[in-house]
Amino acid sequence: MAKTTNTGAQIEVSNVMFLAGRGAVIVGHVREGTVRIGQLSAPLAPGAAAAQRLEVSVIEHLSSMDRGGQAVGIAFRIAPDLNELKRRYPAGSLLVLEEPGAAGARST
């Protein structure tokens, strides 16, 4: 079982895809902590837009054939387009989520 941390959760990204009804979704394995609705990503700066944080709006627990940790699909309240999300979170990268009240975390 993953341990709880002050940062909320760390997810190793396996893929980023578009799902009808969900939009751009990050699929990966929870390496540490617990993923919860309302958690925020580190600031992003997609294109020329001001830096923003992604807010988790949907969590789907997925079955996983490997033992790499709990597999999840994560959708966001207001996400950048699919290609921008793929550039920011390529396979093997780490998505760090923080609790909304954590130091440095603030909503978009």
CSV table of N, CA and C in Angstrom, one decimal:
chain,number,residue,atom,x,y,z
A,1,MET,N,0.8,-1.2,0.0
A,1,MET,CA,0.0,0.0,0.0
A,1,MET,C,0.9,1.2,0.0
A,2,ALA,N,0.5,2.3,-0.7
A,2,ALA,CA,1.3,3.5,-0.8
A,2,ALA,C,1.1,4.3,0.5
A,3,LYS,N,2.2,4.9,0.9
A,3,LYS,CA,2.2,5.7,2.1
A,3,LYS,C,1.7,7.1,1.8
A,4,THR,N,1.2,7.7,2.8
A,4,THR,CA,0.7,9.1,2.7
A,4,THR,C,1.8,10.1,2.9
A,5,THR,N,1.8,11.2,2.1
A,5,THR,CA,2.9,12.2,2.2
A,5,THR,C,2.2,13.5,2.3
A,6,ASN,N,3.0,14.5,2.6
A,6,ASN,CA,2.5,15.9,2.7
A,6,ASN,C,2.2,16.5,1.3
A,7,THR,N,2.7,15.9,0.2
A,7,THR,CA,2.5,16.4,-1.1
A,7,THR,C,1.2,15.8,-1.7
A,8,GLY,N,0.5,14.9,-1.0
A,8,GLY,CA,-0.7,14.4,-1.6
A,8,GLY,C,-0.5,13.0,-2.3
A,9,ALA,N,0.1,13.1,-3.5
A,9,ALA,CA,0.3,11.8,-4.2
A,9,ALA,C,1.3,12.1,-5.3
A,10,GLN,N,2.0,11.0,-5.7
A,10,GLN,CA,2.9,10.9,-6.8
A,10,GLN,C,2.5,9.8,-7.7
A,11,ILE,N,2.3,10.1,-9.0
A,11,ILE,CA,1.8,9.2,-10.0
A,11,ILE,C,2.8,9.1,-11.1
A,12,GLU,N,3.3,7.9,-11.4
A,12,GLU,CA,4.2,7.7,-12.5
A,12,GLU,C,3.3,7.5,-13.8
A,13,VAL,N,3.5,8.4,-14.7
A,13,VAL,CA,2.6,8.5,-15.9
A,13,VAL,C,3.0,7.4,-16.9
A,14,SER,N,1.9,6.6,-17.3
A,14,SER,CA,2.1,5.6,-18.3
A,14,SER,C,1.7,6.1,-19.7
A,15,ASN,N,0.6,6.9,-19.7
A,15,ASN,CA,0.0,7.4,-21.0
A,15,ASN,C,-0.9,8.6,-20.7
A,16,VAL,N,-1.1,9.4,-21.8
A,16,VAL,CA,-2.0,10.5,-21.7
A,16,VAL,C,-2.9,10.3,-23.0
A,17,MET,N,-4.2,10.3,-22.7
A,17,MET,CA,-5.2,10.0,-23.8
A,17,MET,C,-6.4,10.8,-23.7
A,18,PHE,N,-7.2,10.8,-24.8
A,18,PHE,CA,-8.5,11.5,-24.8
A,18,PHE,C,-9.6,10.5,-24.7
A,19,LEU,N,-10.5,10.7,-23.7
A,19,LEU,CA,-11.6,9.8,-23.5
A,19,LEU,C,-12.9,10.7,-23.7
A,20,ALA,N,-13.8,10.2,-24.5
A,20,ALA,CA,-15.0,10.9,-24.7
A,20,ALA,C,-15.7,11.1,-23.4
A,21,GLY,N,-16.2,12.2,-23.1
A,21,GLY,CA,-16.9,12.5,-21.8
A,21,GLY,C,-16.0,12.9,-20.7
A,22,ARG,N,-14.7,12.7,-20.8
A,22,ARG,CA,-13.7,13.0,-19.8
A,22,ARG,C,-12.7,14.0,-20.3
A,23,GLY,N,-12.4,14.0,-21.6
A,23,GLY,CA,-11.3,14.9,-22.1
A,23,GLY,C,-10.0,14.2,-22.0
A,24,ALA,N,-8.9,15.0,-21.8
A,24,ALA,CA,-7.6,14.5,-21.7
A,24,ALA,C,-7.4,13.9,-20.3
A,25,VAL,N,-6.9,12.7,-20.3
A,25,VAL,CA,-6.8,11.9,-19.0
A,25,VAL,C,-5.4,11.4,-18.9
A,26,ILE,N,-4.8,11.5,-17.7
A,26,ILE,CA,-3.5,10.9,-17.4
A,26,ILE,C,-3.7,9.5,-16.8
A,27,VAL,N,-3.0,8.5,-17.4
A,27,VAL,CA,-3.1,7.1,-16.8
A,27,VAL,C,-1.8,6.8,-16.3
A,28,GLY,N,-1.7,6.3,-15.1
A,28,GLY,CA,-0.5,5.9,-14.5
A,28,GLY,C,-0.7,5.1,-13.2
A,29,HIS,N,0.4,4.9,-12.5
A,29,HIS,CA,0.5,4.1,-11.2
A,29,HIS,C,0.8,5.0,-10.1
A,30,VAL,N,0.1,4.9,-9.0
A,30,VAL,CA,0.3,5.6,-7.8
A,30,VAL,C,1.6,5.1,-7.1
A,31,ARG,N,2.6,5.9,-7.0
A,31,ARG,CA,3.9,5.5,-6.4
A,31,ARG,C,3.9,5.9,-4.9
A,32,GLU,N,3.2,6.9,-4.6
A,32,GLU,CA,3.2,7.4,-3.2
A,32,GLU,C,1.9,8.2,-2.9
A,33,GLY,N,1.4,8.1,-1.7
A,33,GLY,CA,0.3,8.9,-1.3
A,33,GLY,C,-1.1,8.3,-1.8
A,34,THR,N,-2.1,9.2,-1.8
A,34,THR,CA,-3.4,8.9,-2.2
A,34,THR,C,-4.0,10.0,-3.1
A,35,VAL,N,-4.5,9.6,-4.2
A,35,VAL,CA,-5.1,10.6,-5.2
A,35,VAL,C,-6.5,10.9,-4.7
A,36,ARG,N,-6.8,12.2,-4.7
A,36,ARG,CA,-8.1,12.7,-4.2
A,36,ARG,C,-8.6,13.8,-5.1
A,37,ILE,N,-9.9,13.8,-5.3
A,37,ILE,CA,-10.5,14.9,-6.1
A,37,ILE,C,-10.2,16.2,-5.4
A,38,GLY,N,-9.9,17.3,-6.1
A,38,GLY,CA,-9.5,18.6,-5.6
A,38,GLY,C,-8.0,18.8,-5.4
A,39,GLN,N,-7.2,17.8,-5.5
A,39,GLN,CA,-5.8,18.0,-5.4
A,39,GLN,C,-5.3,18.8,-6.7
A,40,LEU,N,-4.1,19.4,-6.5
A,40,LEU,CA,-3.6,20.3,-7.5
A,40,LEU,C,-2.2,19.8,-8.0
A,41,SER,N,-2.0,20.0,-9.3
A,41,SER,CA,-0.7,19.7,-9.8
A,41,SER,C,0.3,20.8,-9.6
A,42,ALA,N,1.6,20.6,-9.9
A,42,ALA,CA,2.6,21.7,-9.9
A,42,ALA,C,2.1,22.6,-11.0
A,43,PRO,N,2.5,23.9,-10.9
A,43,PRO,CA,2.1,24.9,-11.9
A,43,PRO,C,2.6,24.5,-13.3
A,44,LEU,N,1.7,24.7,-14.3
A,44,LEU,CA,2.0,24.5,-15.7
A,44,LEU,C,2.0,25.8,-16.4
A,45,ALA,N,2.7,25.9,-17.5
A,45,ALA,CA,2.7,27.1,-18.4
A,45,ALA,C,2.4,26.6,-19.8
A,46,PRO,N,1.2,26.2,-20.1
A,46,PRO,CA,0.9,25.7,-21.5
A,46,PRO,C,0.9,26.9,-22.5
A,47,GLY,N,1.7,26.7,-23.5
A,47,GLY,CA,1.8,27.7,-24.6
A,47,GLY,C,2.1,29.1,-24.0
A,48,ALA,N,1.4,30.1,-24.4
A,48,ALA,CA,1.7,31.5,-23.9
A,48,ALA,C,0.8,31.8,-22.7
A,49,ALA,N,0.0,30.9,-22.3
A,49,ALA,CA,-0.9,31.2,-21.1
A,49,ALA,C,-0.1,31.3,-19.8
A,50,ALA,N,-0.7,32.0,-18.9
A,50,ALA,CA,-0.1,32.1,-17.6
A,50,ALA,C,0.0,30.8,-16.9
A,51,ALA,N,0.9,30.6,-16.0
A,51,ALA,CA,1.1,29.3,-15.3
A,51,ALA,C,-0.3,29.0,-14.6
A,52,GLN,N,-0.6,27.7,-14.6
A,52,GLN,CA,-1.8,27.3,-14.0
A,52,GLN,C,-1.6,25.9,-13.3
A,53,ARG,N,-2.5,25.6,-12.4
A,53,ARG,CA,-2.4,24.2,-11.8
A,53,ARG,C,-3.6,23.5,-12.3
A,54,LEU,N,-3.4,22.2,-12.5
A,54,LEU,CA,-4.5,21.3,-12.8
A,54,LEU,C,-5.2,20.8,-11.6
A,55,GLU,N,-6.5,20.8,-11.6
A,55,GLU,CA,-7.3,20.3,-10.4
A,55,GLU,C,-7.9,19.0,-10.8
A,56,VAL,N,-7.7,18.0,-10.0
A,56,VAL,CA,-8.2,16.7,-10.2
A,56,VAL,C,-9.8,16.7,-10.0
A,57,SER,N,-10.5,16.3,-11.1
A,57,SER,CA,-12.0,16.3,-11.0
A,57,SER,C,-12.5,14.9,-11.0
A,58,VAL,N,-11.8,13.9,-11.6
A,58,VAL,CA,-12.3,12.5,-11.7
A,58,VAL,C,-11.1,11.6,-11.5
A,59,ILE,N,-11.4,10.5,-10.7
A,59,ILE,CA,-10.4,9.5,-10.6
A,59,ILE,C,-11.0,8.2,-10.9
A,60,GLU,N,-10.4,7.4,-11.8
A,60,GLU,CA,-10.9,6.1,-12.1
A,60,GLU,C,-9.9,5.1,-11.7
A,61,HIS,N,-10.2,4.2,-10.8
A,61,HIS,CA,-9.3,3.1,-10.4
A,61,HIS,C,-9.4,2.0,-11.5
A,62,LEU,N,-8.2,1.7,-12.0
A,62,LEU,CA,-8.1,0.7,-13.1
A,62,LEU,C,-7.5,-0.6,-12.7
A,63,SER,N,-7.8,-1.7,-13.3
A,63,SER,CA,-7.1,-2.9,-13.0
A,63,SER,C,-5.7,-2.9,-13.7
A,64,SER,N,-4.8,-3.5,-13.0
A,64,SER,CA,-3.4,-3.4,-13.5
A,64,SER,C,-2.9,-4.8,-13.5
A,65,MET,N,-2.3,-5.2,-14.7
A,65,MET,CA,-1.7,-6.6,-14.8
A,65,MET,C,-0.3,-6.6,-14.2
A,66,ASP,N,0.3,-5.5,-14.1
A,66,ASP,CA,1.7,-5.5,-13.4
A,66,ASP,C,1.5,-5.1,-12.0
A,67,ARG,N,2.6,-5.2,-11.3
A,67,ARG,CA,2.5,-4.9,-9.8
A,67,ARG,C,3.2,-3.6,-9.6
A,68,GLY,N,2.9,-2.6,-10.5
A,68,GLY,CA,3.6,-1.3,-10.4
A,68,GLY,C,2.8,-0.3,-9.5
A,69,GLY,N,1.9,-0.8,-8.7
A,69,GLY,CA,1.1,0.1,-7.8
A,69,GLY,C,-0.3,0.2,-8.4
A,70,GLN,N,-1.2,0.9,-7.6
A,70,GLN,CA,-2.6,1.1,-8.1
A,70,GLN,C,-2.6,1.9,-9.4
A,71,ALA,N,-3.2,1.3,-10.4
A,71,ALA,CA,-3.4,2.0,-11.7
A,71,ALA,C,-4.6,3.0,-11.6
A,72,VAL,N,-4.4,4.2,-12.1
A,72,VAL,CA,-5.5,5.2,-12.1
A,72,VAL,C,-5.6,6.0,-13.4
A,73,GLY,N,-6.7,6.4,-13.7
A,73,GLY,CA,-6.9,7.4,-14.7
A,73,GLY,C,-7.4,8.7,-14.0
A,74,ILE,N,-6.8,9.8,-14.4
A,74,ILE,CA,-7.1,11.1,-13.7
A,74,ILE,C,-7.5,12.1,-14.8
A,75,ALA,N,-8.7,12.7,-14.6
A,75,ALA,CA,-9.1,13.8,-15.4
A,75,ALA,C,-9.1,15.1,-14.6
A,76,PHE,N,-9.1,16.2,-15.3
A,76,PHE,CA,-8.9,17.5,-14.6
A,76,PHE,C,-10.1,18.4,-14.9
A,77,ARG,N,-10.3,19.3,-13.9
A,77,ARG,CA,-11.4,20.3,-14.1
A,77,ARG,C,-11.3,21.1,-15.3
A,78,ILE,N,-10.2,21.8,-15.5
A,78,ILE,CA,-9.9,22.5,-16.7
A,78,ILE,C,-8.5,22.1,-17.2
A,79,ALA,N,-8.4,21.2,-18.2
A,79,ALA,CA,-7.1,20.7,-18.6
A,79,ALA,C,-6.7,21.4,-19.9
A,80,PRO,N,-5.4,21.5,-20.1
A,80,PRO,CA,-4.9,21.9,-21.4
A,80,PRO,C,-5.2,20.9,-22.5
A,81,ASP,N,-5.0,21.2,-23.7
A,81,ASP,CA,-5.3,20.2,-24.8
A,81,ASP,C,-4.5,19.0,-24.6
A,82,LEU,N,-4.9,18.0,-25.3
A,82,LEU,CA,-4.2,16.6,-25.2
A,82,LEU,C,-2.7,16.7,-25.6
A,83,ASN,N,-2.3,17.4,-26.6
A,83,ASN,CA,-0.9,17.5,-27.0
A,83,ASN,C,-0.1,18.2,-26.0
A,84,GLU,N,-0.6,19.3,-25.4
A,84,GLU,CA,0.1,20.0,-24.3
A,84,GLU,C,0.3,19.1,-23.1
A,85,LEU,N,-0.7,18.4,-22.7
A,85,LEU,CA,-0.6,17.5,-21.6
A,85,LEU,C,0.4,16.4,-21.9
A,86,LYS,N,0.4,15.9,-23.1
A,86,LYS,CA,1.4,14.8,-23.5
A,86,LYS,C,2.8,15.4,-23.4
A,87,ARG,N,3.0,16.6,-23.8
A,87,ARG,CA,4.3,17.2,-23.8
A,87,ARG,C,4.8,17.4,-22.3
A,88,ARG,N,3.8,17.8,-21.5
A,88,ARG,CA,4.2,18.1,-20.1
A,88,ARG,C,4.4,16.8,-19.3
A,89,TYR,N,3.6,15.8,-19.6
A,89,TYR,CA,3.7,14.5,-18.8
A,89,TYR,C,3.9,13.3,-19.8
A,90,PRO,N,5.1,13.2,-20.3
A,90,PRO,CA,5.4,12.0,-21.2
A,90,PRO,C,5.4,10.8,-20.3
A,91,ALA,N,5.3,9.6,-21.0
A,91,ALA,CA,5.4,8.3,-20.3
A,91,ALA,C,6.7,8.3,-19.4
A,92,GLY,N,6.6,7.8,-18.2
A,92,GLY,CA,7.7,7.7,-17.3
A,92,GLY,C,7.9,9.0,-16.4
A,93,SER,N,7.2,10.1,-16.7
A,93,SER,CA,7.4,11.3,-15.9
A,93,SER,C,6.5,11.1,-14.6
A,94,LEU,N,6.7,12.0,-13.7
A,94,LEU,CA,6.0,11.9,-12.4
A,94,LEU,C,5.1,13.1,-12.3
A,95,LEU,N,3.8,12.8,-12.0
A,95,LEU,CA,2.8,13.8,-11.7
A,95,LEU,C,2.7,13.9,-10.2
A,96,VAL,N,3.0,15.1,-9.7
A,96,VAL,CA,3.0,15.3,-8.2
A,96,VAL,C,1.7,16.1,-7.9
A,97,LEU,N,0.9,15.6,-7.0
A,97,LEU,CA,-0.4,16.3,-6.7
A,97,LEU,C,-0.3,16.8,-5.2
A,98,GLU,N,-0.8,18.0,-5.0
A,98,GLU,CA,-0.7,18.5,-3.6
A,98,GLU,C,-2.2,18.8,-3.1
A,99,GLU,N,-2.3,18.8,-1.8
A,99,GLU,CA,-3.6,19.2,-1.3
A,99,GLU,C,-3.8,20.7,-1.5
A,100,PRO,N,-5.0,21.1,-1.7
A,100,PRO,CA,-5.3,22.5,-2.0
A,100,PRO,C,-4.8,23.5,-0.9
A,101,GLY,N,-4.8,23.1,0.3
A,101,GLY,CA,-4.3,23.9,1.4
A,101,GLY,C,-2.8,23.8,1.7
A,102,ALA,N,-2.1,23.0,0.9
A,102,ALA,CA,-0.6,22.8,1.1
A,102,ALA,C,0.1,24.1,0.8
A,103,ALA,N,1.3,24.3,1.4
A,103,ALA,CA,2.1,25.5,1.1
A,103,ALA,C,2.4,25.6,-0.4
A,104,GLY,N,2.1,26.7,-1.0
A,104,GLY,CA,2.4,26.9,-2.4
A,104,GLY,C,1.3,26.5,-3.3
A,105,ALA,N,0.3,25.7,-2.8
A,105,ALA,CA,-0.8,25.2,-3.7
A,105,ALA,C,-1.9,26.3,-3.6
A,106,ARG,N,-2.4,26.6,-4.8
A,106,ARG,CA,-3.5,27.5,-4.9
A,106,ARG,C,-4.3,27.2,-6.1
A,107,SER,N,-5.6,27.4,-6.1
A,107,SER,CA,-6.4,27.0,-7.2
A,107,SER,C,-6.2,27.9,-8.4
A,108,THR,N,-6.6,27.4,-9.6
A,108,THR,CA,-6.5,28.2,-10.8
A,108,THR,C,-7.6,29.2,-10.9
